PDB file of C-alpha atoms in Angstrom:
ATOM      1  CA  UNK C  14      17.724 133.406 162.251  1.00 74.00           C
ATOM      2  CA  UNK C  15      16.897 130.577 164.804  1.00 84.00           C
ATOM      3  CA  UNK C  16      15.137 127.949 162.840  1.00 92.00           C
ATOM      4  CA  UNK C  17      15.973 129.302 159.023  1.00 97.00           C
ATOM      5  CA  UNK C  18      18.168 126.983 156.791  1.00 97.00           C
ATOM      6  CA  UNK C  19      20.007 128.247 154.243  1.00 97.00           C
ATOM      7  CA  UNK C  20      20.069 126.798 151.067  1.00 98.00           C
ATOM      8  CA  UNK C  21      22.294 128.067 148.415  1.00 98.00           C
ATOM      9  CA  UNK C  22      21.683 129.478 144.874  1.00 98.00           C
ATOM     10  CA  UNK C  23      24.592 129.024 142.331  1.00 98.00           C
ATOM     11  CA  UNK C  24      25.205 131.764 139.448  1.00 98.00           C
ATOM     12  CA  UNK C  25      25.446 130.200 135.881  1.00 98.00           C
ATOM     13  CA  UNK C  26      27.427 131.936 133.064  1.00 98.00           C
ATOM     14  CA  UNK C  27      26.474 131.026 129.709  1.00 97.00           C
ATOM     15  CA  UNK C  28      29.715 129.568 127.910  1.00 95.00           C
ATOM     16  CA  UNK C  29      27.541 130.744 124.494  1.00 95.00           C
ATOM     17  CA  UNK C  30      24.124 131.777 123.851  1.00 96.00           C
ATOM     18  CA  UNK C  31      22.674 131.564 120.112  1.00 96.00           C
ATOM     19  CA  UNK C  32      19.064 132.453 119.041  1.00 96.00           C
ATOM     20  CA  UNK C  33      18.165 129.953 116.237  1.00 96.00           C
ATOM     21  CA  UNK C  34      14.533 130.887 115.549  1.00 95.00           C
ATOM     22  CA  UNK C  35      11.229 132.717 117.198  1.00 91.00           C
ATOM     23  CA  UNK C  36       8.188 131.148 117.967  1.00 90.00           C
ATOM     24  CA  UNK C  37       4.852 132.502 117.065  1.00 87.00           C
ATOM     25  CA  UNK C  38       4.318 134.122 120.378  1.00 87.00           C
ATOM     26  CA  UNK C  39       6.943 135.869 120.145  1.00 83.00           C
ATOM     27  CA  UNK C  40       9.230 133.779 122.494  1.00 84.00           C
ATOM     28  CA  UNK C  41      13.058 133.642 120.827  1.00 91.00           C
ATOM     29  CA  UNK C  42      14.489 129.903 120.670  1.00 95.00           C
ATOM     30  CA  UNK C  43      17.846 129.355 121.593  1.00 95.00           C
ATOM     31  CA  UNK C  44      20.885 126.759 122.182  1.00 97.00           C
ATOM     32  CA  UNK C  45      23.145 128.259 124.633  1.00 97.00           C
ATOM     33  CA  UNK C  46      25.790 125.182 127.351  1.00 96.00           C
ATOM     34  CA  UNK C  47      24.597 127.046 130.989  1.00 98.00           C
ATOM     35  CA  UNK C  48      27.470 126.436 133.469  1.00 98.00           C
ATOM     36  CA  UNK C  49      27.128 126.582 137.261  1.00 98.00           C
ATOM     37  CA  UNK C  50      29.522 128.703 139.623  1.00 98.00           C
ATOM     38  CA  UNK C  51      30.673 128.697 143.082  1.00 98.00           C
ATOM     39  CA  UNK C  52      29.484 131.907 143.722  1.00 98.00           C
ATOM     40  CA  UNK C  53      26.199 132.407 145.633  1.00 98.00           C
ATOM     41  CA  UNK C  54      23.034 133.946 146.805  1.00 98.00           C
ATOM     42  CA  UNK C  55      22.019 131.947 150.219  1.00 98.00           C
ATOM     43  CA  UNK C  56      18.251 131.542 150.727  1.00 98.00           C
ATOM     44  CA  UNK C  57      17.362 130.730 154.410  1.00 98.00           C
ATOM     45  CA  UNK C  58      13.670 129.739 154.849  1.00 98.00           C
ATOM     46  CA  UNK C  59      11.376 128.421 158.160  1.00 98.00           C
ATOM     47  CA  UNK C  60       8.599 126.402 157.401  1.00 97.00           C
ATOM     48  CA  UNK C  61       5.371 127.242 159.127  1.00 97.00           C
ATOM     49  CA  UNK C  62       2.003 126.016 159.811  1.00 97.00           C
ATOM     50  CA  UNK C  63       0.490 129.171 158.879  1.00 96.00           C
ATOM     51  CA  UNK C  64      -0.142 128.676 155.221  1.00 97.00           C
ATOM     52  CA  UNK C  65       1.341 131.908 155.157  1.00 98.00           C
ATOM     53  CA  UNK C  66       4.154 132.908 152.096  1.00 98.00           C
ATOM     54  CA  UNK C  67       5.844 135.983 153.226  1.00 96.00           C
ATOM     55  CA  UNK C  68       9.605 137.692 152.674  1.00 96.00           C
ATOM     56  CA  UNK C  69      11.237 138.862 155.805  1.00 95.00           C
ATOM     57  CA  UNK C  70      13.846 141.357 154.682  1.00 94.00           C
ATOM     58  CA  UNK C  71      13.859 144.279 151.818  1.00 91.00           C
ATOM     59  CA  UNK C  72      15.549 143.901 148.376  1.00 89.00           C
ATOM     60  CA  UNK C  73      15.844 147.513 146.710  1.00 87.00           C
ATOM     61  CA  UNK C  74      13.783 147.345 143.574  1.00 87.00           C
ATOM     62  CA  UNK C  75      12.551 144.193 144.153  1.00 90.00           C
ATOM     63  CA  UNK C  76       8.787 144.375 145.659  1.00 92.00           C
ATOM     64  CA  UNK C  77       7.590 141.278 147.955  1.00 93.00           C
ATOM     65  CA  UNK C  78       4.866 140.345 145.160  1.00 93.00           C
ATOM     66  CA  UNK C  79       7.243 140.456 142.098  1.00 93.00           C
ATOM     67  CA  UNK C  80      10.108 138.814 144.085  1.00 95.00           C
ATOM     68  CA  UNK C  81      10.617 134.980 141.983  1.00 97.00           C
ATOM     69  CA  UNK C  82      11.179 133.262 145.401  1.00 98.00           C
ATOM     70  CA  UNK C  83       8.120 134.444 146.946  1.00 98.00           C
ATOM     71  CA  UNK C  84       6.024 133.332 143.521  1.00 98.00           C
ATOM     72  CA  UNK C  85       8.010 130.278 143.499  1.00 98.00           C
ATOM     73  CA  UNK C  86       6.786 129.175 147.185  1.00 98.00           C
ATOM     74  CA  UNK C  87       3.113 130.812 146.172  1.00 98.00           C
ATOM     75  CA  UNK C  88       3.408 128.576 142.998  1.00 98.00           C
ATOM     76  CA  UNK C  89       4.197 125.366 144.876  1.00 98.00           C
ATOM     77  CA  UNK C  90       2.112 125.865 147.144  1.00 98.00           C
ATOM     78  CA  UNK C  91      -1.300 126.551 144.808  1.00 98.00           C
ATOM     79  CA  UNK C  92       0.009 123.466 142.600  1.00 98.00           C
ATOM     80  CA  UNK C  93      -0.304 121.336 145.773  1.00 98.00           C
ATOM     81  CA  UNK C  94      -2.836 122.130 148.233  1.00 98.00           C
ATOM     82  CA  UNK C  95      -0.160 122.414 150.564  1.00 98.00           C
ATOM     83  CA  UNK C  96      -1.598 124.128 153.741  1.00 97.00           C
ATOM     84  CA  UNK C  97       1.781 124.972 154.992  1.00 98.00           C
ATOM     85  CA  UNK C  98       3.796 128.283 155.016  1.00 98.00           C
ATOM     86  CA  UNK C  99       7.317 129.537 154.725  1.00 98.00           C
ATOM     87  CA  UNK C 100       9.114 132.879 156.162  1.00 98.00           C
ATOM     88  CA  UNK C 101      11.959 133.478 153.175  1.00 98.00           C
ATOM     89  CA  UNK C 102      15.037 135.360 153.844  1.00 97.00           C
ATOM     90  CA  UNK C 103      17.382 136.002 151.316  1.00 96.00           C
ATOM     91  CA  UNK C 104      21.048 137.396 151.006  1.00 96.00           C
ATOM     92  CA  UNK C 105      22.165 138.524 147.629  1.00 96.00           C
ATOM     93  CA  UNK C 106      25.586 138.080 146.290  1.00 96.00           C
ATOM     94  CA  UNK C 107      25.004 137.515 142.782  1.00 96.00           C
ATOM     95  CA  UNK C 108      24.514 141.019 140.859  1.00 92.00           C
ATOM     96  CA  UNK C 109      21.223 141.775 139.777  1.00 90.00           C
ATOM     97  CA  UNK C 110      20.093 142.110 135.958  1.00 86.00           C
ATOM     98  CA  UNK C 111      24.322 140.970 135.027  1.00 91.00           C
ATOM     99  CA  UNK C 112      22.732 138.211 132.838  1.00 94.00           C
ATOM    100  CA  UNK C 113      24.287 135.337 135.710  1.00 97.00           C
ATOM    101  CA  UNK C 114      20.641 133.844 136.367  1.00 96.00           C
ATOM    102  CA  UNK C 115      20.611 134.867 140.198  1.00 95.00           C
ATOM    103  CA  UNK C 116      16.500 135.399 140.596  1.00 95.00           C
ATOM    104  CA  UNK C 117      16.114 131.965 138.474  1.00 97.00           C
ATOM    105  CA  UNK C 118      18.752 130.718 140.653  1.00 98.00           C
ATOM    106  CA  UNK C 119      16.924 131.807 143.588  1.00 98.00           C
ATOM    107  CA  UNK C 120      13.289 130.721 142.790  1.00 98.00           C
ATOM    108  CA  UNK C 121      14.589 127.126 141.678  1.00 98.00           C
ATOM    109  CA  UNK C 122      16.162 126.888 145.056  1.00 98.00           C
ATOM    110  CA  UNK C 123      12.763 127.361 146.927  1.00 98.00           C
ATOM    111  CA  UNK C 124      11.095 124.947 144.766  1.00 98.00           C
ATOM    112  CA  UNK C 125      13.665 122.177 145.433  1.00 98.00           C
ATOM    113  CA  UNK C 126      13.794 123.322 149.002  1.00 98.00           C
ATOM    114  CA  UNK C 127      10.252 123.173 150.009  1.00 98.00           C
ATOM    115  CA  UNK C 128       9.746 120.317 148.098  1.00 98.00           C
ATOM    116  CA  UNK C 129      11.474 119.016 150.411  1.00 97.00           C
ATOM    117  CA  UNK C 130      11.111 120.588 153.534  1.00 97.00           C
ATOM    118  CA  UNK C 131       7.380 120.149 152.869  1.00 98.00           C
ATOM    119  CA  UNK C 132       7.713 116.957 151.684  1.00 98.00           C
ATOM    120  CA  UNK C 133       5.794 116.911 148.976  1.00 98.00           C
ATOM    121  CA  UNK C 134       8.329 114.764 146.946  1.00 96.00           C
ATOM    122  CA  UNK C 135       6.993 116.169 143.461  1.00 98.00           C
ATOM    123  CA  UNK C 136       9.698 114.521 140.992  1.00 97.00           C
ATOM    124  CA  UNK C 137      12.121 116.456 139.292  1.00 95.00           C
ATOM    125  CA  UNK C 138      10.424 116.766 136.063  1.00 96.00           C
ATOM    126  CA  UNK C 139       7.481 118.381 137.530  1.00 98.00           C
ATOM    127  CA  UNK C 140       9.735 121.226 138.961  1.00 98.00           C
ATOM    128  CA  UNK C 141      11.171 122.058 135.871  1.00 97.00           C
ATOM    129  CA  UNK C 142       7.517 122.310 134.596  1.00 97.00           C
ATOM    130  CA  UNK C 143       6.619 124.653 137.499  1.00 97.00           C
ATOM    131  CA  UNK C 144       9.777 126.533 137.178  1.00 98.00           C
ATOM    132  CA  UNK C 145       9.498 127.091 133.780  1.00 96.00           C
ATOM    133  CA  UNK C 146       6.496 129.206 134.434  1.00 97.00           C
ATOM    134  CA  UNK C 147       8.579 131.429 136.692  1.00 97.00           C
ATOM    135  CA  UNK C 148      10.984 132.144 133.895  1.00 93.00           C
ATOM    136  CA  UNK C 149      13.309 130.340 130.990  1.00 92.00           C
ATOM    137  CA  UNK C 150      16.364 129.832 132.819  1.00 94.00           C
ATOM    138  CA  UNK C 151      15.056 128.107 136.342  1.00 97.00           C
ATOM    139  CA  UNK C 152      14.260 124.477 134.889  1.00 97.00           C
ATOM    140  CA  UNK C 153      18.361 124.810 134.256  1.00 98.00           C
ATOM    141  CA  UNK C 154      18.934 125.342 137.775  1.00 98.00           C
ATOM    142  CA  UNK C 155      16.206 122.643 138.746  1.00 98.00           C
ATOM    143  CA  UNK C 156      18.264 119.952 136.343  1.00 97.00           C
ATOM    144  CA  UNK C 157      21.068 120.449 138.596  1.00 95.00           C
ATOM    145  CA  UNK C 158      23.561 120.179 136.628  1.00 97.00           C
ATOM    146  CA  UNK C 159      26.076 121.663 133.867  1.00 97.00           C
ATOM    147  CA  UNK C 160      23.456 121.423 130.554  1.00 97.00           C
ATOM    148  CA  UNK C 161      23.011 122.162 126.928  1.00 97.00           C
ATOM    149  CA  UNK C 162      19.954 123.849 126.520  1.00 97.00           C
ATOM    150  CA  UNK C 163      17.440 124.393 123.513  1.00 97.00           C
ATOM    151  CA  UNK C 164      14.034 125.619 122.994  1.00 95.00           C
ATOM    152  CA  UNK C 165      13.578 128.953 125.064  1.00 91.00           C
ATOM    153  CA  UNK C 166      15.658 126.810 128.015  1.00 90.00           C
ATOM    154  CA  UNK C 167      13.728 124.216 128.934  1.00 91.00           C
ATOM    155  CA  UNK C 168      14.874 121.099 126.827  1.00 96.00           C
ATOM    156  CA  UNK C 169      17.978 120.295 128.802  1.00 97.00           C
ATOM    157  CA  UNK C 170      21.210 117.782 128.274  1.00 97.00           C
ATOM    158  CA  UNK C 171      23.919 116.611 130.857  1.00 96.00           C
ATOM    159  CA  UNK C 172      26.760 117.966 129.764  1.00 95.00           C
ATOM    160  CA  UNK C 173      30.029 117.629 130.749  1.00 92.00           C
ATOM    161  CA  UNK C 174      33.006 120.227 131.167  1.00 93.00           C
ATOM    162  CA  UNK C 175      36.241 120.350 132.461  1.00 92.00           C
ATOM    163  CA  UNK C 176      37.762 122.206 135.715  1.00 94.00           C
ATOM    164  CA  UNK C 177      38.153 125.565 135.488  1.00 96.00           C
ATOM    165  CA  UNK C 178      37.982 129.296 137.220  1.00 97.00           C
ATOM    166  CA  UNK C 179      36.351 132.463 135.468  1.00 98.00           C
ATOM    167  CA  UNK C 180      36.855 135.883 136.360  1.00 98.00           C
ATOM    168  CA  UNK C 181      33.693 137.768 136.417  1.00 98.00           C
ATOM    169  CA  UNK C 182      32.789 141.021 135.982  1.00 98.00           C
ATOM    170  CA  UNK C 183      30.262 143.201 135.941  1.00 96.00           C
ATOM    171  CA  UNK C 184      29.889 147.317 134.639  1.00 96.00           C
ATOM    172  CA  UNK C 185      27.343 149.869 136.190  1.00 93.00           C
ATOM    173  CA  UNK C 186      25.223 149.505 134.202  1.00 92.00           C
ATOM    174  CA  UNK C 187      21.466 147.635 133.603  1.00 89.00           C
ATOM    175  CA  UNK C 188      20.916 146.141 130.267  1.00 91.00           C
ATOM    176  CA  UNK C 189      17.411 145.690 129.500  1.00 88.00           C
ATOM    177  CA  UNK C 190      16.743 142.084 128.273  1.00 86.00           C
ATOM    178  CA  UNK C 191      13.596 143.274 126.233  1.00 87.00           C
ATOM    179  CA  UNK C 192      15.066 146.180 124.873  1.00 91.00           C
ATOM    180  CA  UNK C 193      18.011 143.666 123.267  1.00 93.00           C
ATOM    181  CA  UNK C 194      15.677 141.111 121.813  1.00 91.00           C
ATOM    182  CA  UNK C 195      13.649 143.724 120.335  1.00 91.00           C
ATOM    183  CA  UNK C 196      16.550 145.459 118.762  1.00 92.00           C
ATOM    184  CA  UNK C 197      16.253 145.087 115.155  1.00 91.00           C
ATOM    185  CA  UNK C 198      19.709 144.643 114.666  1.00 91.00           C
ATOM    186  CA  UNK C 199      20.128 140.955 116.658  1.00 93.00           C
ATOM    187  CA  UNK C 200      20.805 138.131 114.930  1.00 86.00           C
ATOM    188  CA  UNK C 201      17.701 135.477 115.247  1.00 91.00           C
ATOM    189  CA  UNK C 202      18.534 132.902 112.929  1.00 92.00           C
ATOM    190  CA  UNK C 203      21.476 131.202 113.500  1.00 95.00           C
ATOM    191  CA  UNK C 204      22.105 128.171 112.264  1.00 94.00           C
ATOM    192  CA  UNK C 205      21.377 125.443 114.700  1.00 94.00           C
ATOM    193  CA  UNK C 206      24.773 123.666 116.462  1.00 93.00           C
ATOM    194  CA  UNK C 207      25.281 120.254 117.633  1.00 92.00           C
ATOM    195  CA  UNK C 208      25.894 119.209 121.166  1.00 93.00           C
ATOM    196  CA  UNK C 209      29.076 116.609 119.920  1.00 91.00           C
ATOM    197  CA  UNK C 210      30.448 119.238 118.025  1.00 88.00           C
ATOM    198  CA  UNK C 211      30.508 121.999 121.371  1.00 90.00           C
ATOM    199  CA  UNK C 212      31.672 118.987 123.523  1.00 84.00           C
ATOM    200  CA  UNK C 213      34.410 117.842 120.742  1.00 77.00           C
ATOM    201  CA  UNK C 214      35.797 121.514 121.128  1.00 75.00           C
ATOM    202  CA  UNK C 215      35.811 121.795 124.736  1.00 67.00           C
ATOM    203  CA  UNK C 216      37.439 118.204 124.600  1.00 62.00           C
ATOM    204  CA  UNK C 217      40.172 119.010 122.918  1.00 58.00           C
ATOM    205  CA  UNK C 218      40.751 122.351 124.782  1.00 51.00           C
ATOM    206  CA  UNK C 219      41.795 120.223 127.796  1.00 43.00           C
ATOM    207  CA  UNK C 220      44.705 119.502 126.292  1.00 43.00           C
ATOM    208  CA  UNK C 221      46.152 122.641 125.824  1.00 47.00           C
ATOM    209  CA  UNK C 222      44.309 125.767 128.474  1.00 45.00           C
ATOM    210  CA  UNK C 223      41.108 126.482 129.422  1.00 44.00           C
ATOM    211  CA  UNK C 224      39.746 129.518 127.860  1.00 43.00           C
ATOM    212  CA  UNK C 225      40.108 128.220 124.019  1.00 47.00           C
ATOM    213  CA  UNK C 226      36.960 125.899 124.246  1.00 47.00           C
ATOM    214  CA  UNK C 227      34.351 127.944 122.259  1.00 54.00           C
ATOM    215  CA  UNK C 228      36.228 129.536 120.225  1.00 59.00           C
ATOM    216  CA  UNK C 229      34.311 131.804 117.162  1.00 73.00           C
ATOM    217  CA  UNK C 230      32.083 129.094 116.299  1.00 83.00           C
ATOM    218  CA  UNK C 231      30.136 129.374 119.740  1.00 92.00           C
ATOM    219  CA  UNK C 232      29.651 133.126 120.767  1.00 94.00           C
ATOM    220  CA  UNK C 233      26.732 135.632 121.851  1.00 96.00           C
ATOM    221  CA  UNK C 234      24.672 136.672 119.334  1.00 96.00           C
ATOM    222  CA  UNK C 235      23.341 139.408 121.857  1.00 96.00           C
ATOM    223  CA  UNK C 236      26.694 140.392 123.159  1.00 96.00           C
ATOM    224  CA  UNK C 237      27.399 142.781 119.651  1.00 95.00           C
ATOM    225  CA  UNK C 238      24.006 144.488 120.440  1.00 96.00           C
ATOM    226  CA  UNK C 239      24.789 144.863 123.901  1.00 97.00           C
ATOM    227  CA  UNK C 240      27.756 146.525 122.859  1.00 97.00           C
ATOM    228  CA  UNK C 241      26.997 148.745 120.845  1.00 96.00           C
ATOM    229  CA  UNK C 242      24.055 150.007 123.246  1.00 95.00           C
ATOM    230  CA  UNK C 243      25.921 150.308 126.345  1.00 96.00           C
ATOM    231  CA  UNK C 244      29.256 151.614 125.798  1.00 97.00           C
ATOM    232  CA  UNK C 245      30.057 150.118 129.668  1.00 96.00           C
ATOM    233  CA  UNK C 246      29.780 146.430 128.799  1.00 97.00           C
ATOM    234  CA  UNK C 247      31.768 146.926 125.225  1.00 97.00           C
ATOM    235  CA  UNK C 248      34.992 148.670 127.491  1.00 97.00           C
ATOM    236  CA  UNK C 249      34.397 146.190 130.469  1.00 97.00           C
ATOM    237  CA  UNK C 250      34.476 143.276 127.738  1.00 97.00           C
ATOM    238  CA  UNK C 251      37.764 145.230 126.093  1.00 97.00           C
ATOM    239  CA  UNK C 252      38.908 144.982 129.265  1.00 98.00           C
ATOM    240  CA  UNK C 253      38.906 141.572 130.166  1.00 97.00           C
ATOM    241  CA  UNK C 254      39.617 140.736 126.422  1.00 96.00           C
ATOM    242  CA  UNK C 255      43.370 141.545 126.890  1.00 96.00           C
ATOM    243  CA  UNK C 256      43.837 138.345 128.932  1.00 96.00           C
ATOM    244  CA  UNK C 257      41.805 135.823 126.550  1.00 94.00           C
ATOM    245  CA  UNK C 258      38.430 135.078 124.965  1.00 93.00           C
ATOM    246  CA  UNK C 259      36.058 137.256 127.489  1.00 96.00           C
ATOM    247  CA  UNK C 260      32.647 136.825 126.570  1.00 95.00           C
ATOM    248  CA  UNK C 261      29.148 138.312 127.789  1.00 97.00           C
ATOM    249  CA  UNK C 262      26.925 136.321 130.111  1.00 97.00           C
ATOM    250  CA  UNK C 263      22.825 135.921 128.596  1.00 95.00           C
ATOM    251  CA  UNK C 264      22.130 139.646 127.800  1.00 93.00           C
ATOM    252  CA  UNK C 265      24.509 140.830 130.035  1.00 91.00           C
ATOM    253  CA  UNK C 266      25.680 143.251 131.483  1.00 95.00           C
ATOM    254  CA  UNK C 267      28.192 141.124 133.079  1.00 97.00           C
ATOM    255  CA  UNK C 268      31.291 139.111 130.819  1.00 98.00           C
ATOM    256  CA  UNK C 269      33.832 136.438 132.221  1.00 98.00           C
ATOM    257  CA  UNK C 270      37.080 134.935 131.195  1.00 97.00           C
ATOM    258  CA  UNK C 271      37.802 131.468 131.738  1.00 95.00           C
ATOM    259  CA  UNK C 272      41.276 130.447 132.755  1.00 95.00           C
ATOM    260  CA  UNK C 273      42.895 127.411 133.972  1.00 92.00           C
ATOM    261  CA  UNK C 274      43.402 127.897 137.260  1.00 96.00           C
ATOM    262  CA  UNK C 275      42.848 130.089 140.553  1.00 97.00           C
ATOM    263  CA  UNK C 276      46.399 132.137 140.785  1.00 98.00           C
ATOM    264  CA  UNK C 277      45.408 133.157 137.320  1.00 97.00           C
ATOM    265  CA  UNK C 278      42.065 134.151 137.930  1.00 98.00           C
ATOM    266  CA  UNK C 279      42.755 135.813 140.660  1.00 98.00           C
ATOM    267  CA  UNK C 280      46.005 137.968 139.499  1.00 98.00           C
ATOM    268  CA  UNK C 281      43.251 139.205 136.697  1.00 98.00           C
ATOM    269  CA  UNK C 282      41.167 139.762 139.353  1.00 98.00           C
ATOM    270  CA  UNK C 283      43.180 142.415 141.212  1.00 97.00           C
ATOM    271  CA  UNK C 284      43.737 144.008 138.345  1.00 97.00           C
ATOM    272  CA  UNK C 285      40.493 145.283 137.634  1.00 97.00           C
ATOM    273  CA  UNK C 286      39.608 148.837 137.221  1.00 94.00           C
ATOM    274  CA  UNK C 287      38.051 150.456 140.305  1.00 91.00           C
ATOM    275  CA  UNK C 288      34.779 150.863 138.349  1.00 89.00           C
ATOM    276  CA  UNK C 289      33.939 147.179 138.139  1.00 95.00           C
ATOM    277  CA  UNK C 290      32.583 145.069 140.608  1.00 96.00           C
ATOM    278  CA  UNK C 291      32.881 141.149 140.070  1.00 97.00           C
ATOM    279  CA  UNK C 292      34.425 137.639 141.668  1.00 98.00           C
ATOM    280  CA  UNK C 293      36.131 134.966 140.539  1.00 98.00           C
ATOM    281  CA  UNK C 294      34.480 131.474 140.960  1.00 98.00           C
ATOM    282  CA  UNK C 295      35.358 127.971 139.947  1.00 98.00           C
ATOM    283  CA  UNK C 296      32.986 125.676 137.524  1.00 98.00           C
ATOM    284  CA  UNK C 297      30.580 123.754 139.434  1.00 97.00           C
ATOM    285  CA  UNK C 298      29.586 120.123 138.373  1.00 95.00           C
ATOM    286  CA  UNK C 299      26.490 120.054 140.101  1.00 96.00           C
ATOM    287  CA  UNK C 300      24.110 122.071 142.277  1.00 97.00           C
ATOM    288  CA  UNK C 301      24.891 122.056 145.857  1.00 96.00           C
ATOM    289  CA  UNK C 302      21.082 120.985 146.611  1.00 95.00           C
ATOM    290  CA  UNK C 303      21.951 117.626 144.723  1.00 88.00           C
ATOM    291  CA  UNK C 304      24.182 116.655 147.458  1.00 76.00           C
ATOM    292  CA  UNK C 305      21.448 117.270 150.074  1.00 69.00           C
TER     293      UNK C 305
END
């Protein structure tokens, strides 16, 4: 690994997800409040002079061309002119296709980084326009912080939450994003929510435990579809539901419970039925690239 730097990727759980409309082609708007975690994938990279974007170690199912932090560098790279290269190395912790944003995670972590270590010193609101071209949920990761999101993602607010720890799990299982917003039976036209009316609630949840600040008025509206598809999220949720309000993450297939602190989460934690895999994590206020 002698000259790599690692950089790391956060997970994101989304604290509720609503889809409030579709657009014409076909993309689904939504408001959903993305929260960061302290639970990572770690990206090392090497800059080069080669011009040359390549991936030095395997991912099972995930081929070197389709791979989001290979197009991200390929995508910065075209949008500049840069000449220069990068060798990309990168460790997976977060579970793939569980709905906690760890290829957006990833790819926004290579723009930012090679932005950077390039120094091409693009501002931020030209990354999120790049990253939104690599998928809906890497602008989030871009912003850098906690967020209220609208639109399919993109149209971002600062928002802020209190402390607290989430046990995560996830099911074996692979839920099919496209399969679930094709499903005749989801929900697309919520009615719209406000952004004081989420924060009021999670306000006044600080004064009592965390866990109680979304309450039924902020939920999934993919998480019933889910469920009734793949009988392994619906148990894993039932699961987790015995200890509080557990909730699915995006399309799933993994759900979290938030609690107050990290005994808590933890005792949960060790609990968990041998067929689950998971972490706990504590709620991140910002990226960890911010502080670079």
């Amino acid at each position: 690994m002698q000259d790599f730097e690692a950089f790391l990727a956060p997970a994101k759980i989304n604290l509720f997800l609503h889809i409030v409309g579709q657009r014409e082609d076909g993309y689904h708007l939504l408001q959903t409040a993305f929260r960061l975690l302290d639970h990572y994938d770690t990206i090392y990279i090497k800059t080069t002079n080669t011009g040359v974007i390549k991936r030095v170690n395997e991912l099972p199912g995930v081929p070197e061309a389709q791979d989001l932090c290979v197009r991200a560098a390929l995508l910065l790279q075209k949008h500049t002119g840069c000449q220069l290269g990068a060798e990309i190395l990168v460790d997976k912790k977060i579970p793939m296709g569980g709905g906690l944003g760890g290829g957006s995670s990833d790819a926004a972590t290579v723009l930012l980084a090679l932005n950077q270590r390039w120094q091409l010193n693009l501002p931020r609101e030209e990354l999120l326009k790049l990253g939104l071209q690599l998928g809906a949920d890497v602008p989030f990761f871009i912003y850098g912080s906690n967020a209220w999101a609208e639109g399919v993602g993109e149209q971002l607010q600062a928002l802020t939450l209190h402390d607290a720890y989430y046990v995560v799990l996830t099911p074996k299982v692979h839920v099919s994003t496209a399969q679930i917003f094709a499903n005749k039976q989801l929900t697309k036209n919520t009615i719209p929510k406000t952004i004081a009316a989420f924060s009021g609630i999670a306000q006044l949840s600080t004064e009592n435990s965390a866990g109680k600040n979304i309450h039924g008025e902020f939920i999934n509206d993919l998480e019933k579809v889910v469920c009734s598809i793949y009988p392994e999220v619906k148990a894993c949720l039932g699961w987790l539901k015995q200890y509080g309000d557990a909730r699915m993450s995006g399309s799933g297939a993994s759900v979290f419970l938030e609690v107050a602190d990290a005994d808590t989460a933890n005792k949960i934690y060790q609990q968990k039925p041998d067929g689950y895999s998971g972490f706990v994590a504590k709620g991140l206020n910002q990226h960890p690239f911010m502080s670079k």
